[in-house]
Amino acid sequence: MTFRDPDDNPNQNGRGSLEQLVRWRRDVRRFRADAVPDELIDRLLRLADLAPSVGNSQPWRIVNVRSPETRAAIVKNFETARERSAGGYAGDQSDLYNRLKLSGFDAAPIHLAVFCDRNALQGHGLGRQTMPETLDHSCACMVTVLWLAAREAGLGLGWVSIIDPAEVSKALDAPPEWKLVGYLLLGWPEEEHLDPELERFGWQPRTPFETRYWDTGSAPSRADAEVTQQADNSLGSVILVGAGPGDPELITLKALKALQTADAVLFDDLVAKPILDFVRPGARMIDVGKRGYRQSCKQPDINAMMVSLAREGLRVVRLKSGDPLIFGRAGEEIEACQDAGIPLSVVPGVTSAQGAAASLKVSLTNRDHARRLQFITAHDRRGHLPQDIDWSAVADGAATTIIYMPKRTLAELTEVALVHGLDPKTPTIAVANATRPDERVFISTIGAIAAELEAAHPDGPVLVMVGEALRYATVRDAAEQAEAIVAALDAIPGRQ
């Protein structure tokens, strides 16, 4: 999930959520060197300045570190502190510590030093007589608001803590009553992830929420330490669920049960919105849609989020359009859960091909004309026509071929298939938004379908069905449909 400028930000289209902002994390350490406009930084700092503070004290003091010489001194400070901290680890933990990237000094264009003014007069000392440390807490609130505002704008924020505060104060000639709270790095992220880098590289996973929350009188005693440790290691589960092609009445009872018992649901863009209404109220809803040919959530991020949520002890549903096992990249998600030791199950769904055929009352097989049904995808991981398609199988007149995701490559695919012997008059039906209220149907031949779709430019997911079985699509309650197919193909088939 990568945002390069505010225009690409999904929150402006109502797709974002506070939870997504929080999950996009603050610990960005890999920045592009592109400049950040001064007016954007000014806007973010003014937003952060609205943060709550004890007694309305506003104790934060922010220094924009622009001097290259000062920055170099602080980087040297970090390197010294990092080497000193490395001595606290041994074995594999030490090796991992030394491999981790723990700052982004090398590329981050914005450096901010945040101090807490311990002698702040603002607020008349309210709340500080009993808990003077709340001044520090107030500054942390401000940093949190800045972090969320930065993420919403597409910026990454890294909070450097491996640093000697006294040396930073000295380098910036800060007043003695100012206490360093954090050294912040801001910039456009080189890459974005839905899980923290420390967790992604195996430093330590997150633990369940329940291990940090209790009702009055229920907090664990020292004698409960063993039980708490067991709870720390408890795992949730992941269910890959097929949402079907779009019609909410086509989801299975097992899928409905999974949605109504889920703690978190990671759903794709293509999942019909009415199906999301089945999700249990209070469950976390996270849009992880992979938007074709546009900036979108990356598969490794989705894998990591599933694992992370399950490690929190949650019942996680990974909701996919159609059937998750058919061109849904389920294999990668299954592998990620298995590698992490996360319990996993799969709930199949009605495929888009099945939904489209049922909606059209078209049989995909015919004992006289199509004894084989094959599904192919029209693009590879680069978005190009796959090079390993069995073209002799596609040209086989005794097969029905369903082409998934064909929008960008259909013209090339049909051209190659015709060269390999596929009859250009082979009946072909394209369906956009199958089974949904805005479903569109294009009845044609394989030789003409690409041009017709290009001219119509339908929105939403499209699949193309090819084969002689489509010519024999009549049933008693679908006479009008049959006449349309016959007219489009200019042929009157014999009836069995």
mmCIF file of N, CA and C in Angstrom, residues 125-204:
data_model
loop_
_atom_site.group_PDB
_atom_site.id
_atom_site.type_symbol
_atom_site.label_atom_id
_atom_site.label_comp_id
_atom_site.label_asym_id
_atom_site.label_seq_id
_atom_site.Cartn_x
_atom_site.Cartn_y
_atom_site.Cartn_z
ATOM 1 N N GLY A 125 -0.159 24.985 35.751
ATOM 2 C CA GLY A 125 0.226 23.829 36.556
ATOM 3 C C GLY A 125 -0.879 22.835 36.836
ATOM 4 N N LEU A 126 -2.038 23.001 36.215
ATOM 5 C CA LEU A 126 -3.164 22.116 36.489
ATOM 6 C C LEU A 126 -2.812 20.661 36.182
ATOM 7 N N GLY A 127 -3.008 19.779 37.171
ATOM 8 C CA GLY A 127 -2.763 18.356 36.989
ATOM 9 C C GLY A 127 -1.336 17.931 37.190
ATOM 10 N N ARG A 128 -0.424 18.866 37.353
ATOM 11 C CA ARG A 128 0.986 18.514 37.420
ATOM 12 C C ARG A 128 1.486 18.308 38.847
ATOM 13 N N GLN A 129 0.702 18.783 39.844
ATOM 14 C CA GLN A 129 1.162 18.626 41.217
ATOM 15 C C GLN A 129 1.196 17.157 41.623
ATOM 16 N N THR A 130 0.247 16.380 41.134
ATOM 17 C CA THR A 130 0.166 14.973 41.504
ATOM 18 C C THR A 130 0.870 14.063 40.496
ATOM 19 N N MET A 131 0.843 14.447 39.205
ATOM 20 C CA MET A 131 1.454 13.613 38.171
ATOM 21 C C MET A 131 2.243 14.496 37.201
ATOM 22 N N PRO A 132 3.418 14.958 37.619
ATOM 23 C CA PRO A 132 4.195 15.853 36.755
ATOM 24 C C PRO A 132 4.620 15.190 35.442
ATOM 25 N N GLU A 133 4.680 13.842 35.426
ATOM 26 C CA GLU A 133 5.088 13.142 34.203
ATOM 27 C C GLU A 133 4.063 13.279 33.084
ATOM 28 N N THR A 134 2.862 13.795 33.412
ATOM 29 C CA THR A 134 1.859 13.953 32.351
ATOM 30 C C THR A 134 2.263 15.003 31.325
ATOM 31 N N LEU A 135 3.227 15.842 31.656
ATOM 32 C CA LEU A 135 3.761 16.742 30.630
ATOM 33 C C LEU A 135 4.397 15.929 29.502
ATOM 34 N N ASP A 136 5.167 14.900 29.878
ATOM 35 C CA ASP A 136 5.755 14.025 28.861
ATOM 36 C C ASP A 136 4.661 13.298 28.087
ATOM 37 N N HIS A 137 3.639 12.846 28.809
ATOM 38 C CA HIS A 137 2.542 12.144 28.157
ATOM 39 C C HIS A 137 1.846 13.059 27.146
ATOM 40 N N SER A 138 1.708 14.316 27.487
ATOM 41 C CA SER A 138 1.065 15.268 26.580
ATOM 42 C C SER A 138 1.860 15.396 25.288
ATOM 43 N N CYS A 139 3.180 15.420 25.416
ATOM 44 C CA CYS A 139 4.012 15.506 24.211
ATOM 45 C C CYS A 139 3.858 14.246 23.358
ATOM 46 N N ALA A 140 3.731 13.096 24.018
ATOM 47 C CA ALA A 140 3.511 11.857 23.273
ATOM 48 C C ALA A 140 2.181 11.905 22.525
ATOM 49 N N CYS A 141 1.150 12.517 23.141
ATOM 50 C CA CYS A 141 -0.133 12.690 22.446
ATOM 51 C C CYS A 141 0.044 13.531 21.191
ATOM 52 N N MET A 142 0.843 14.603 21.317
ATOM 53 C CA MET A 142 1.077 15.452 20.150
ATOM 54 C C MET A 142 1.772 14.684 19.041
ATOM 55 N N VAL A 143 2.766 13.863 19.397
ATOM 56 C CA VAL A 143 3.474 13.083 18.394
ATOM 57 C C VAL A 143 2.522 12.103 17.721
ATOM 58 N N THR A 144 1.621 11.512 18.483
ATOM 59 C CA THR A 144 0.650 10.577 17.913
ATOM 60 C C THR A 144 -0.258 11.263 16.908
ATOM 61 N N VAL A 145 -0.718 12.465 17.242
ATOM 62 C CA VAL A 145 -1.563 13.207 16.300
ATOM 63 C C VAL A 145 -0.770 13.546 15.037
ATOM 64 N N LEU A 146 0.489 13.949 15.211
ATOM 65 C CA LEU A 146 1.344 14.246 14.059
ATOM 66 C C LEU A 146 1.538 12.997 13.201
ATOM 67 N N TRP A 147 1.753 11.870 13.852
ATOM 68 C CA TRP A 147 1.944 10.610 13.140
ATOM 69 C C TRP A 147 0.712 10.279 12.289
ATOM 70 N N LEU A 148 -0.486 10.347 12.879
ATOM 71 C CA LEU A 148 -1.706 10.030 12.130
ATOM 72 C C LEU A 148 -1.933 11.024 10.994
ATOM 73 N N ALA A 149 -1.679 12.296 11.261
ATOM 74 C CA ALA A 149 -1.851 13.304 10.209
ATOM 75 C C ALA A 149 -0.869 13.056 9.062
ATOM 76 N N ALA A 150 0.348 12.684 9.400
ATOM 77 C CA ALA A 150 1.350 12.396 8.373
ATOM 78 C C ALA A 150 0.943 11.195 7.533
ATOM 79 N N ARG A 151 0.466 10.141 8.182
ATOM 80 C CA ARG A 151 0.058 8.951 7.442
ATOM 81 C C ARG A 151 -1.113 9.261 6.515
ATOM 82 N N GLU A 152 -2.055 10.071 7.007
ATOM 83 C CA GLU A 152 -3.216 10.428 6.188
ATOM 84 C C GLU A 152 -2.782 11.193 4.942
ATOM 85 N N ALA A 153 -1.712 11.956 5.066
ATOM 86 C CA ALA A 153 -1.200 12.723 3.929
ATOM 87 C C ALA A 153 -0.273 11.901 3.039
ATOM 88 N N GLY A 154 -0.019 10.651 3.419
ATOM 89 C CA GLY A 154 0.844 9.796 2.619
ATOM 90 C C GLY A 154 2.298 9.798 3.041
ATOM 91 N N LEU A 155 2.627 10.531 4.095
ATOM 92 C CA LEU A 155 4.002 10.576 4.585
ATOM 93 C C LEU A 155 4.259 9.452 5.581
ATOM 94 N N GLY A 156 5.516 9.062 5.687
ATOM 95 C CA GLY A 156 5.921 8.118 6.712
ATOM 96 C C GLY A 156 6.600 8.860 7.852
ATOM 97 N N LEU A 157 6.497 8.291 9.048
ATOM 98 C CA LEU A 157 7.124 8.904 10.216
ATOM 99 C C LEU A 157 7.893 7.835 10.974
ATOM 100 N N GLY A 158 9.133 8.133 11.292
ATOM 101 C CA GLY A 158 9.946 7.253 12.116
ATOM 102 C C GLY A 158 10.328 7.960 13.403
ATOM 103 N N TRP A 159 10.188 7.248 14.519
ATOM 104 C CA TRP A 159 10.477 7.833 15.831
ATOM 105 C C TRP A 159 11.765 7.195 16.337
ATOM 106 N N VAL A 160 12.860 7.933 16.298
ATOM 107 C CA VAL A 160 14.170 7.415 16.689
ATOM 108 C C VAL A 160 14.318 7.508 18.202
ATOM 109 N N SER A 161 14.555 6.361 18.824
ATOM 110 C CA SER A 161 14.712 6.345 20.281
ATOM 111 C C SER A 161 16.104 5.885 20.715
ATOM 112 N N ILE A 162 16.870 5.299 19.783
ATOM 113 C CA ILE A 162 18.238 4.873 20.118
ATOM 114 C C ILE A 162 19.140 6.081 19.915
ATOM 115 N N ILE A 163 19.188 6.916 20.932
ATOM 116 C CA ILE A 163 19.889 8.187 20.800
ATOM 117 C C ILE A 163 20.146 8.745 22.200
ATOM 118 N N ASP A 164 21.199 9.484 22.389
ATOM 119 C CA ASP A 164 21.528 10.078 23.683
ATOM 120 C C ASP A 164 20.861 11.449 23.776
ATOM 121 N N PRO A 165 19.827 11.596 24.607
ATOM 122 C CA PRO A 165 19.095 12.871 24.674
ATOM 123 C C PRO A 165 19.991 14.062 25.020
ATOM 124 N N ALA A 166 20.937 13.861 25.911
ATOM 125 C CA ALA A 166 21.801 14.972 26.310
ATOM 126 C C ALA A 166 22.624 15.472 25.132
ATOM 127 N N GLU A 167 23.111 14.542 24.293
ATOM 128 C CA GLU A 167 23.909 14.946 23.142
ATOM 129 C C GLU A 167 23.059 15.671 22.098
ATOM 130 N N VAL A 168 21.813 15.230 21.934
ATOM 131 C CA VAL A 168 20.918 15.938 21.003
ATOM 132 C C VAL A 168 20.640 17.344 21.512
ATOM 133 N N SER A 169 20.342 17.470 22.796
ATOM 134 C CA SER A 169 20.088 18.796 23.376
ATOM 135 C C SER A 169 21.302 19.706 23.210
ATOM 136 N N LYS A 170 22.474 19.125 23.373
ATOM 137 C CA LYS A 170 23.700 19.910 23.217
ATOM 138 C C LYS A 170 23.885 20.351 21.768
ATOM 139 N N ALA A 171 23.631 19.428 20.834
ATOM 140 C CA ALA A 171 23.801 19.758 19.419
ATOM 141 C C ALA A 171 22.837 20.848 18.976
ATOM 142 N N LEU A 172 21.665 20.891 19.594
ATOM 143 C CA LEU A 172 20.644 21.877 19.208
ATOM 144 C C LEU A 172 20.629 23.083 20.136
ATOM 145 N N ASP A 173 21.532 23.097 21.106
ATOM 146 C CA ASP A 173 21.626 24.215 22.056
ATOM 147 C C ASP A 173 20.269 24.478 22.709
ATOM 148 N N ALA A 174 19.608 23.378 23.141
ATOM 149 C CA ALA A 174 18.283 23.487 23.742
ATOM 150 C C ALA A 174 18.387 24.003 25.181
ATOM 151 N N PRO A 175 17.404 24.758 25.661
ATOM 152 C CA PRO A 175 17.402 25.219 27.056
ATOM 153 C C PRO A 175 17.439 24.034 28.016
ATOM 154 N N PRO A 176 18.023 24.181 29.169
ATOM 155 C CA PRO A 176 18.185 23.051 30.109
ATOM 156 C C PRO A 176 16.862 22.480 30.596
ATOM 157 N N GLU A 177 15.788 23.296 30.595
ATOM 158 C CA GLU A 177 14.493 22.801 31.077
ATOM 159 C C GLU A 177 13.726 22.012 30.005
ATOM 160 N N TRP A 178 14.301 21.929 28.819
ATOM 161 C CA TRP A 178 13.664 21.147 27.747
ATOM 162 C C TRP A 178 14.190 19.705 27.804
ATOM 163 N N LYS A 179 13.270 18.756 27.849
ATOM 164 C CA LYS A 179 13.616 17.339 27.881
ATOM 165 C C LYS A 179 13.269 16.707 26.526
ATOM 166 N N LEU A 180 14.242 16.016 25.933
ATOM 167 C CA LEU A 180 13.986 15.401 24.631
ATOM 168 C C LEU A 180 12.971 14.262 24.777
ATOM 169 N N VAL A 181 11.911 14.326 23.978
ATOM 170 C CA VAL A 181 10.891 13.276 23.955
ATOM 171 C C VAL A 181 11.131 12.317 22.792
ATOM 172 N N GLY A 182 11.532 12.874 21.658
ATOM 173 C CA GLY A 182 11.768 12.010 20.511
ATOM 174 C C GLY A 182 12.382 12.765 19.356
ATOM 175 N N TYR A 183 13.100 12.033 18.528
ATOM 176 C CA TYR A 183 13.665 12.594 17.302
ATOM 177 C C TYR A 183 12.908 11.937 16.158
ATOM 178 N N LEU A 184 12.196 12.772 15.369
ATOM 179 C CA LEU A 184 11.284 12.263 14.351
ATOM 180 C C LEU A 184 11.841 12.486 12.954
ATOM 181 N N LEU A 185 11.651 11.489 12.110
ATOM 182 C CA LEU A 185 12.024 11.563 10.699
ATOM 183 C C LEU A 185 10.757 11.462 9.866
ATOM 184 N N LEU A 186 10.596 12.367 8.904
ATOM 185 C CA LEU A 186 9.425 12.355 8.045
ATOM 186 C C LEU A 186 9.848 12.390 6.581
ATOM 187 N N GLY A 187 9.058 11.736 5.743
ATOM 188 C CA GLY A 187 9.311 11.762 4.306
ATOM 189 C C GLY A 187 8.364 10.821 3.595
ATOM 190 N N TRP A 188 8.491 10.794 2.276
ATOM 191 C CA TRP A 188 7.682 9.874 1.477
ATOM 192 C C TRP A 188 8.263 8.479 1.608
ATOM 193 N N PRO A 189 7.473 7.497 2.021
ATOM 194 C CA PRO A 189 8.019 6.158 2.244
ATOM 195 C C PRO A 189 8.491 5.499 0.957
ATOM 196 N N GLU A 190 9.601 4.812 1.045
ATOM 197 C CA GLU A 190 10.089 4.025 -0.089
ATOM 198 C C GLU A 190 9.185 2.818 -0.308
ATOM 199 N N GLU A 191 8.671 2.276 0.771
ATOM 200 C CA GLU A 191 7.727 1.161 0.724
ATOM 201 C C GLU A 191 6.876 1.235 1.976
ATOM 202 N N GLU A 192 5.672 0.658 1.912
ATOM 203 C CA GLU A 192 4.796 0.695 3.072
ATOM 204 C C GLU A 192 4.320 -0.703 3.399
ATOM 205 N N HIS A 193 4.154 -0.948 4.680
ATOM 206 C CA HIS A 193 3.732 -2.271 5.131
ATOM 207 C C HIS A 193 2.671 -2.115 6.201
ATOM 208 N N LEU A 194 1.848 -3.150 6.320
ATOM 209 C CA LEU A 194 0.779 -3.136 7.298
ATOM 210 C C LEU A 194 1.228 -3.721 8.636
ATOM 211 N N ASP A 195 2.459 -4.159 8.718
ATOM 212 C CA ASP A 195 2.971 -4.670 9.979
ATOM 213 C C ASP A 195 4.290 -3.970 10.272
ATOM 214 N N PRO A 196 4.646 -3.846 11.552
ATOM 215 C CA PRO A 196 5.910 -3.176 11.899
ATOM 216 C C PRO A 196 7.109 -3.965 11.391
ATOM 217 N N GLU A 197 8.162 -3.253 11.049
ATOM 218 C CA GLU A 197 9.354 -3.921 10.539
ATOM 219 C C GLU A 197 9.943 -4.885 11.562
ATOM 220 N N LEU A 198 9.897 -4.515 12.834
ATOM 221 C CA LEU A 198 10.448 -5.391 13.867
ATOM 222 C C LEU A 198 9.721 -6.729 13.897
ATOM 223 N N GLU A 199 8.411 -6.691 13.710
ATOM 224 C CA GLU A 199 7.650 -7.941 13.689
ATOM 225 C C GLU A 199 7.906 -8.701 12.397
ATOM 226 N N ARG A 200 8.005 -7.956 11.293
ATOM 227 C CA ARG A 200 8.188 -8.596 9.993
ATOM 228 C C ARG A 200 9.522 -9.334 9.930
ATOM 229 N N PHE A 201 10.538 -8.820 10.602
ATOM 230 C CA PHE A 201 11.853 -9.440 10.562
ATOM 231 C C PHE A 201 12.095 -10.394 11.737
ATOM 232 N N GLY A 202 11.036 -10.626 12.515
ATOM 233 C CA GLY A 202 11.128 -11.656 13.538
ATOM 234 C C GLY A 202 11.685 -11.212 14.874
ATOM 235 N N TRP A 203 11.686 -9.886 15.156
ATOM 236 C CA TRP A 203 12.197 -9.445 16.447
ATOM 237 C C TRP A 203 11.305 -9.957 17.573
ATOM 238 N N GLN A 204 10.005 -9.714 17.457
ATOM 239 C CA GLN A 204 9.030 -10.275 18.392
ATOM 240 C C GLN A 204 7.629 -9.974 17.878
#
